Amino acid sequence: MILLSRAEETVLLAILGLGENAYGVTILEYIRDKTGIEWSLTQTYDPLKKLVKKGFAVKIKGEPTPERGGRAKTLYKLTKSGRAVLVEIRFVQDSLWAAVPKTLLAQ
Amino acid sequence: MIGYSGRPHALPPECGTRLLQRILPEHERAEIMGDLEERYQAKVYENNKAAARVWYWIHIVRLLAFLAKEHFYWSFIMWENNLIAAWRHIKKNLAYTGLNVLGLAVGMAVFIVIMLFVRTEISYDRYHANAPNIYRVIQENPGNIYLGSNLFALTPGPMAPAMVRDFPEVRTAMRINKSTEVLLRVAETNVIVKAIHWADPQIFEIFSFPLIRGDKATALKDPYSILFSEREARRLFGGDDPIGRTIIYRAGEQSHSFTVTGVFRDIPANSHFTMDVVAPFETMGKIQKRDLAQWGGGNSFYTYVLLKDGADPKALDAKLPAFIDKYRTDQQAHRRQKGHYFLQSLAQIHLSSRVNFELSPTGDARFVLLFASIAILVLIIACVNYMNLATAQSLKRAKEIGLRKVVGADRGQLVRQFLGDSMLLTFIALVLAVGIVLTVLPVFRSFVEREIAFNPLRDPALISGLVLLAAIVGAVAGSYPAFFVSAFHPITSLKGTGASKSKGRGLRNGLIVFQFAASIALIICTVAVRSQLRFIRNMDMGYERGQIVVLSPRGGMRTNLEAFRTELRRNPSVLDVAMSSDLPDRVGSTTKASWPGKPESVEIKMYVLDADYDFVDLFGLKLARGRNFSRDFLSDANGAFLINESAAKAIGWEDPIGREFGRWGNLKVAGKIVGVIKDFHMHSVHLPIMPLCIFLDPTRGDNVSVKIRGENIPATLAYLRKTWEKFAPEYPFEYNFFDEVFDRAYRSEQRLGTIFSLFAGLAVLIACLGLIGLASFTAEQKTKEVGIRKVLGASSAGIMALFSKEFIRWVVLANLVAWPVGYCAMRTWLQQFAYRTSLTVPMFLGAGLSTLLLAAAVISVQTCRAASANPADSLRNE
């Protein structure tokens, strides 16, 4: 099993959820909207870098927009192994949750 | 997702953008700045502009922290990697590294030791709180050259109080004088103290001599008060409280009783005078019956003034002639005194003064300068040595460098890497150097007779100085190798062809020439200094020095001179006894000669020596004409003179025998000239022989010279001691051998000789270390060439000759550079001696040849191994 940090896993899930429009600001907003936790930009760059390095995501140069002062977006896209690792994590989590007896869960 | 299109674009703070533009790496710049700006828009419309700005700045700070962390992390990784590479290189080439570090350590140790000395020398008297405003009044006496200088530290007694009275810019002033070898009586026991200093009470106001006991305002107010230094108080009173104790001061037949009023802290060693006992200046006048208010004669006190802040000493100098004229009304004294007074700043006294009658011996700026230049030279040689070895060694790392370049290292990184290497080695060398300094410092301390402190842990200035030294040496020594290495072409260096191996050879050879030229020049200096020393020692001074014991009579000996002498002569081992005012190697007093018929305008300054009948014979002075003083001629007792040839020549007398002659510029102290003695060196050979007259005065007992038999000297000395104790039991027996006294006068030259030998030796050592490294490196590089040559029939000797030739050529060239340099330096140095040895060709050839031989020996040991290797081994693996 390949280990991902919580932050990496979160960011990777955000990229997955954002589809074609995953870059710094949208990732940030996605995480804020879905979890209610506001990250800072720098907090997203570190996991992003690591994900790229580990080969779970790739950088693609996007279109420049006026809000960005005419600068190009750097879009992130999930790779095959990135998708696989998310599936694997989810599988592990689900099986572990499923194994917990109902009585214990209720507490 | 919230869209913002259609709203006016809000620009984030401009300086923030510019800052980001600067610090962000190019490949991330667009992403991060774009994201930030987009978020900024959102913040502006969600909240307000101010909040957005705060948010923006917070992010910049966070980014900075993030980037810094990244940067340090990676540079640490790189640094660690460089360190590992350096360490592997060191481990693989332990011998070379050892040579290199040793060379650097020796060079740095020499530099540190000498700079500690220089620091001590320039620290003199600077600890006084008032130091910048303290001046000493001295006089220049044109035409009155005494022992090579016409400056005198002496001033008239009333000068100090009159200056305070007349000049508003003078805050206060004081006089001081000293009596040496004083007998004190402390609680019924006699003690000799080296000196009493008689000083005005202002001494504690002008100088920073803190009192441990007593009050500095009142300590010297009472005429019979006396103060001791801490160490002297401990010696005299042990643990007892000295305050209020009575001290009896014995001057001749009289006794004076003083009361201890204070104890001052020991005077630091870096002071131009030291004192252990102080008593009021005015009291000295009373005890010695001297008129301290006289402007004319008795010019024998030291005057120090403390100026007000901002006062101009030059302006005060200009006022002094009129000031002197106002007070000095005695016409004769006035006419006689051609000199003028001026102020000498306290800081100048120790190094830049060549003033007669200093309170304590001072240092010599030329000596310090010479020392410092040698130190720098040795340090440069060590640096050059490092460059040489490191450059040669770096060829071995060509592959590593090539690979680094291929992988993407830029030139700056390689320069930093190699500078780092040299820094690492320099700091190892520094630790070693500090160890060397700690071991040699005690020897050096006694050698230069200075208290040199070396305590890096307690001296932050010193420690930062040492670190700075290592950093500079590391940077200088490492700079060339670093730039040399970083310029390697990656392809050639990786291919491992010999193409790059001849690189930098020109400069390496130039460095060898420099190193050896400097070493040879130092050797030439050594030889010349030693030859001059030998010349002095073997020079015919015109008097004898062997087996003469010199005593300075005290107490009962002085009052019963004749009896003392008779008692001494009673021993068969005592051959002769003579009394005189001075010893023949240091005649101190001068007089103005006079004779009947002397024209007013002619003035001849003569050194004068008072001696008894036996002086000339005992010291073996030769007579050119006439006869010695003789007890057989009763007329001699009424006044008789001997003059030297220079004196006869100066006056212009063909035959001076029988002429009337007088001293002190008049004929009151006069007599007939009975003989002319051949010129002898009555001063050090720095000075030419001057006119001299010897006056017959059998009662002068300043020096008693005893000529003894060469056998059984301890027994004779025991007899002298017994006789001494019979006459003056309260004084400890002290004696000197005249030849030792004589040698001591040339101490600074001997010191110079030793220093030159030592440093020349060290320079040669470092140069040879470099040569060993280079020769063995070349030998290693050429193993294949040697193999092929041997296969083709070359002999081992032939190969050694081939290798040696290359280095020897440069050493020969170094000679050609060193000879003129050494010649010029030594000719200048010898000029200060009135009598000097000549610089001969063998000195130069000897220095050159010995270096050459040493270099040849070093090289052949290194190449021998390569030359005698079996060619099969060296050619086997390709």
PDB file of N, CA, C and O in Angstrom, chain A residues 42-74:
ATOM      1  N   THR A  42      -0.222  28.383   0.332  1.00  0.00           N
ATOM      2  CA  THR A  42       1.048  27.678   0.521  1.00  0.00           C
ATOM      3  C   THR A  42       0.820  26.260   1.011  1.00  0.00           C
ATOM      4  O   THR A  42       1.578  25.362   0.699  1.00  0.00           O
ATOM      5  N   GLN A  43      -0.273  26.094   1.784  1.00  0.00           N
ATOM      6  CA  GLN A  43      -0.545  24.751   2.289  1.00  0.00           C
ATOM      7  C   GLN A  43      -0.912  23.776   1.178  1.00  0.00           C
ATOM      8  O   GLN A  43      -0.758  22.577   1.335  1.00  0.00           O
ATOM      9  N   THR A  44      -1.416  24.317   0.072  1.00  0.00           N
ATOM     10  CA  THR A  44      -1.761  23.404  -1.023  1.00  0.00           C
ATOM     11  C   THR A  44      -0.550  23.087  -1.906  1.00  0.00           C
ATOM     12  O   THR A  44      -0.487  22.018  -2.497  1.00  0.00           O
ATOM     13  N   TYR A  45       0.390  24.046  -2.008  1.00  0.00           N
ATOM     14  CA  TYR A  45       1.507  23.807  -2.927  1.00  0.00           C
ATOM     15  C   TYR A  45       2.367  22.632  -2.504  1.00  0.00           C
ATOM     16  O   TYR A  45       2.861  21.869  -3.332  1.00  0.00           O
ATOM     17  N   ASP A  46       2.603  22.516  -1.203  1.00  0.00           N
ATOM     18  CA  ASP A  46       3.489  21.459  -0.728  1.00  0.00           C
ATOM     19  C   ASP A  46       2.975  20.067  -1.117  1.00  0.00           C
ATOM     20  O   ASP A  46       3.679  19.309  -1.772  1.00  0.00           O
ATOM     21  N   PRO A  47       1.671  19.726  -0.798  1.00  0.00           N
ATOM     22  CA  PRO A  47       1.160  18.415  -1.233  1.00  0.00           C
ATOM     23  C   PRO A  47       1.103  18.289  -2.754  1.00  0.00           C
ATOM     24  O   PRO A  47       1.388  17.208  -3.283  1.00  0.00           O
ATOM     25  N   LEU A  48       0.805  19.394  -3.433  1.00  0.00           N
ATOM     26  CA  LEU A  48       0.745  19.333  -4.896  1.00  0.00           C
ATOM     27  C   LEU A  48       2.092  18.909  -5.469  1.00  0.00           C
ATOM     28  O   LEU A  48       2.194  18.029  -6.315  1.00  0.00           O
ATOM     29  N   LYS A  49       3.154  19.564  -4.953  1.00  0.00           N
ATOM     30  CA  LYS A  49       4.503  19.249  -5.421  1.00  0.00           C
ATOM     31  C   LYS A  49       4.813  17.771  -5.204  1.00  0.00           C
ATOM     32  O   LYS A  49       5.372  17.096  -6.062  1.00  0.00           O
ATOM     33  N   LYS A  50       4.459  17.311  -4.001  1.00  0.00           N
ATOM     34  CA  LYS A  50       4.779  15.920  -3.663  1.00  0.00           C
ATOM     35  C   LYS A  50       3.998  14.947  -4.531  1.00  0.00           C
ATOM     36  O   LYS A  50       4.528  13.919  -4.951  1.00  0.00           O
ATOM     37  N   LEU A  51       2.780  15.297  -4.815  1.00  0.00           N
ATOM     38  CA  LEU A  51       1.957  14.418  -5.655  1.00  0.00           C
ATOM     39  C   LEU A  51       2.539  14.322  -7.062  1.00  0.00           C
ATOM     40  O   LEU A  51       2.596  13.236  -7.655  1.00  0.00           O
ATOM     41  N   VAL A  52       2.986  15.498  -7.575  1.00  0.00           N
ATOM     42  CA  VAL A  52       3.590  15.498  -8.904  1.00  0.00           C
ATOM     43  C   VAL A  52       4.843  14.637  -8.887  1.00  0.00           C
ATOM     44  O   VAL A  52       5.107  13.843  -9.797  1.00  0.00           O
ATOM     45  N   LYS A  53       5.635  14.803  -7.800  1.00  0.00           N
ATOM     46  CA  LYS A  53       6.884  14.062  -7.704  1.00  0.00           C
ATOM     47  C   LYS A  53       6.624  12.551  -7.638  1.00  0.00           C
ATOM     48  O   LYS A  53       7.359  11.757  -8.215  1.00  0.00           O
ATOM     49  N   LYS A  54       5.536  12.183  -6.923  1.00  0.00           N
ATOM     50  CA  LYS A  54       5.248  10.756  -6.776  1.00  0.00           C
ATOM     51  C   LYS A  54       4.549  10.187  -8.011  1.00  0.00           C
ATOM     52  O   LYS A  54       4.306   8.988  -8.096  1.00  0.00           O
ATOM     53  N   GLY A  55       4.189  11.064  -8.929  1.00  0.00           N
ATOM     54  CA  GLY A  55       3.590  10.594 -10.184  1.00  0.00           C
ATOM     55  C   GLY A  55       2.090  10.360 -10.103  1.00  0.00           C
ATOM     56  O   GLY A  55       1.531   9.695 -10.959  1.00  0.00           O
ATOM     57  N   PHE A  56       1.396  10.928  -9.082  1.00  0.00           N
ATOM     58  CA  PHE A  56      -0.050  10.724  -8.982  1.00  0.00           C
ATOM     59  C   PHE A  56      -0.815  11.822  -9.691  1.00  0.00           C
ATOM     60  O   PHE A  56      -2.016  11.737  -9.895  1.00  0.00           O
ATOM     61  N   ALA A  57      -0.085  12.924  -9.991  1.00  0.00           N
ATOM     62  CA  ALA A  57      -0.743  14.010 -10.717  1.00  0.00           C
ATOM     63  C   ALA A  57       0.266  14.586 -11.696  1.00  0.00           C
ATOM     64  O   ALA A  57       1.461  14.415 -11.514  1.00  0.00           O
ATOM     65  N   VAL A  58      -0.215  15.259 -12.735  1.00  0.00           N
ATOM     66  CA  VAL A  58       0.684  15.944 -13.661  1.00  0.00           C
ATOM     67  C   VAL A  58       0.229  17.385 -13.803  1.00  0.00           C
ATOM     68  O   VAL A  58      -0.945  17.715 -13.609  1.00  0.00           O
ATOM     69  N   LYS A  59       1.209  18.242 -14.160  1.00  0.00           N
ATOM     70  CA  LYS A  59       0.913  19.657 -14.377  1.00  0.00           C
ATOM     71  C   LYS A  59       0.641  19.854 -15.855  1.00  0.00           C
ATOM     72  O   LYS A  59       1.361  19.323 -16.700  1.00  0.00           O
ATOM     73  N   ILE A  60      -0.368  20.646 -16.149  1.00  0.00           N
ATOM     74  CA  ILE A  60      -0.643  21.009 -17.546  1.00  0.00           C
ATOM     75  C   ILE A  60      -0.786  22.520 -17.589  1.00  0.00           C
ATOM     76  O   ILE A  60      -1.437  23.124 -16.712  1.00  0.00           O
ATOM     77  N   LYS A  61      -0.207  23.127 -18.609  1.00  0.00           N
ATOM     78  CA  LYS A  61      -0.312  24.575 -18.721  1.00  0.00           C
ATOM     79  C   LYS A  61      -1.689  24.942 -19.267  1.00  0.00           C
ATOM     80  O   LYS A  61      -2.142  24.402 -20.279  1.00  0.00           O
ATOM     81  N   GLY A  62      -2.389  25.845 -18.543  1.00  0.00           N
ATOM     82  CA  GLY A  62      -3.734  26.194 -18.976  1.00  0.00           C
ATOM     83  C   GLY A  62      -3.795  27.562 -19.621  1.00  0.00           C
ATOM     84  O   GLY A  62      -2.786  28.156 -19.968  1.00  0.00           O
ATOM     85  N   GLU A  63      -5.039  28.091 -19.726  1.00  0.00           N
ATOM     86  CA  GLU A  63      -5.259  29.387 -20.371  1.00  0.00           C
ATOM     87  C   GLU A  63      -4.998  30.521 -19.383  1.00  0.00           C
ATOM     88  O   GLU A  63      -5.361  30.411 -18.213  1.00  0.00           O
ATOM     89  N   PRO A  64      -4.465  31.645 -19.843  1.00  0.00           N
ATOM     90  CA  PRO A  64      -4.364  32.823 -18.959  1.00  0.00           C
ATOM     91  C   PRO A  64      -5.726  33.481 -18.812  1.00  0.00           C
ATOM     92  O   PRO A  64      -6.529  33.445 -19.749  1.00  0.00           O
ATOM     93  N   THR A  65      -6.017  34.062 -17.642  1.00  0.00           N
ATOM     94  CA  THR A  65      -7.284  34.781 -17.448  1.00  0.00           C
ATOM     95  C   THR A  65      -6.982  36.158 -16.906  1.00  0.00           C
ATOM     96  O   THR A  65      -5.925  36.365 -16.305  1.00  0.00           O
ATOM     97  N   PRO A  66      -7.895  37.119 -17.096  1.00  0.00           N
ATOM     98  CA  PRO A  66      -7.631  38.485 -16.601  1.00  0.00           C
ATOM     99  C   PRO A  66      -7.542  38.547 -15.079  1.00  0.00           C
ATOM    100  O   PRO A  66      -6.777  39.345 -14.540  1.00  0.00           O
ATOM    101  N   GLU A  67      -8.331  37.708 -14.349  1.00  0.00           N
ATOM    102  CA  GLU A  67      -8.256  37.764 -12.876  1.00  0.00           C
ATOM    103  C   GLU A  67      -6.871  37.442 -12.361  1.00  0.00           C
ATOM    104  O   GLU A  67      -6.443  37.870 -11.298  1.00  0.00           O
ATOM    105  N   ARG A  68      -6.136  36.664 -13.152  1.00  0.00           N
ATOM    106  CA  ARG A  68      -4.795  36.253 -12.727  1.00  0.00           C
ATOM    107  C   ARG A  68      -3.753  37.246 -13.195  1.00  0.00           C
ATOM    108  O   ARG A  68      -2.564  36.935 -13.221  1.00  0.00           O
ATOM    109  N   GLY A  69      -4.159  38.407 -13.617  1.00  0.00           N
ATOM    110  CA  GLY A  69      -3.188  39.383 -14.122  1.00  0.00           C
ATOM    111  C   GLY A  69      -2.569  38.890 -15.413  1.00  0.00           C
ATOM    112  O   GLY A  69      -1.415  39.161 -15.697  1.00  0.00           O
ATOM    113  N   GLY A  70      -3.336  38.098 -16.177  1.00  0.00           N
ATOM    114  CA  GLY A  70      -2.851  37.625 -17.469  1.00  0.00           C
ATOM    115  C   GLY A  70      -1.917  36.455 -17.390  1.00  0.00           C
ATOM    116  O   GLY A  70      -1.245  36.118 -18.352  1.00  0.00           O
ATOM    117  N   ARG A  71      -1.822  35.858 -16.205  1.00  0.00           N
ATOM    118  CA  ARG A  71      -0.905  34.725 -16.079  1.00  0.00           C
ATOM    119  C   ARG A  71      -1.631  33.412 -16.378  1.00  0.00           C
ATOM    120  O   ARG A  71      -2.822  33.278 -16.112  1.00  0.00           O
ATOM    121  N   ALA A  72      -0.870  32.462 -16.899  1.00  0.00           N
ATOM    122  CA  ALA A  72      -1.455  31.179 -17.263  1.00  0.00           C
ATOM    123  C   ALA A  72      -1.767  30.371 -16.028  1.00  0.00           C
ATOM    124  O   ALA A  72      -1.061  30.454 -15.025  1.00  0.00           O
ATOM    125  N   LYS A  73      -2.827  29.578 -16.075  1.00  0.00           N
ATOM    126  CA  LYS A  73      -3.130  28.664 -14.974  1.00  0.00           C
ATOM    127  C   LYS A  73      -2.214  27.456 -15.074  1.00  0.00           C
ATOM    128  O   LYS A  73      -1.808  27.080 -16.174  1.00  0.00           O
ATOM    129  N   THR A  74      -1.883  26.871 -13.907  1.00  0.00           N
ATOM    130  CA  THR A  74      -1.210  25.579 -13.954  1.00  0.00           C
ATOM    131  C   THR A  74      -2.236  24.561 -13.486  1.00  0.00           C
ATOM    132  O   THR A  74      -2.603  24.536 -12.307  1.00  0.00           O
TER     133      THR A  74
END
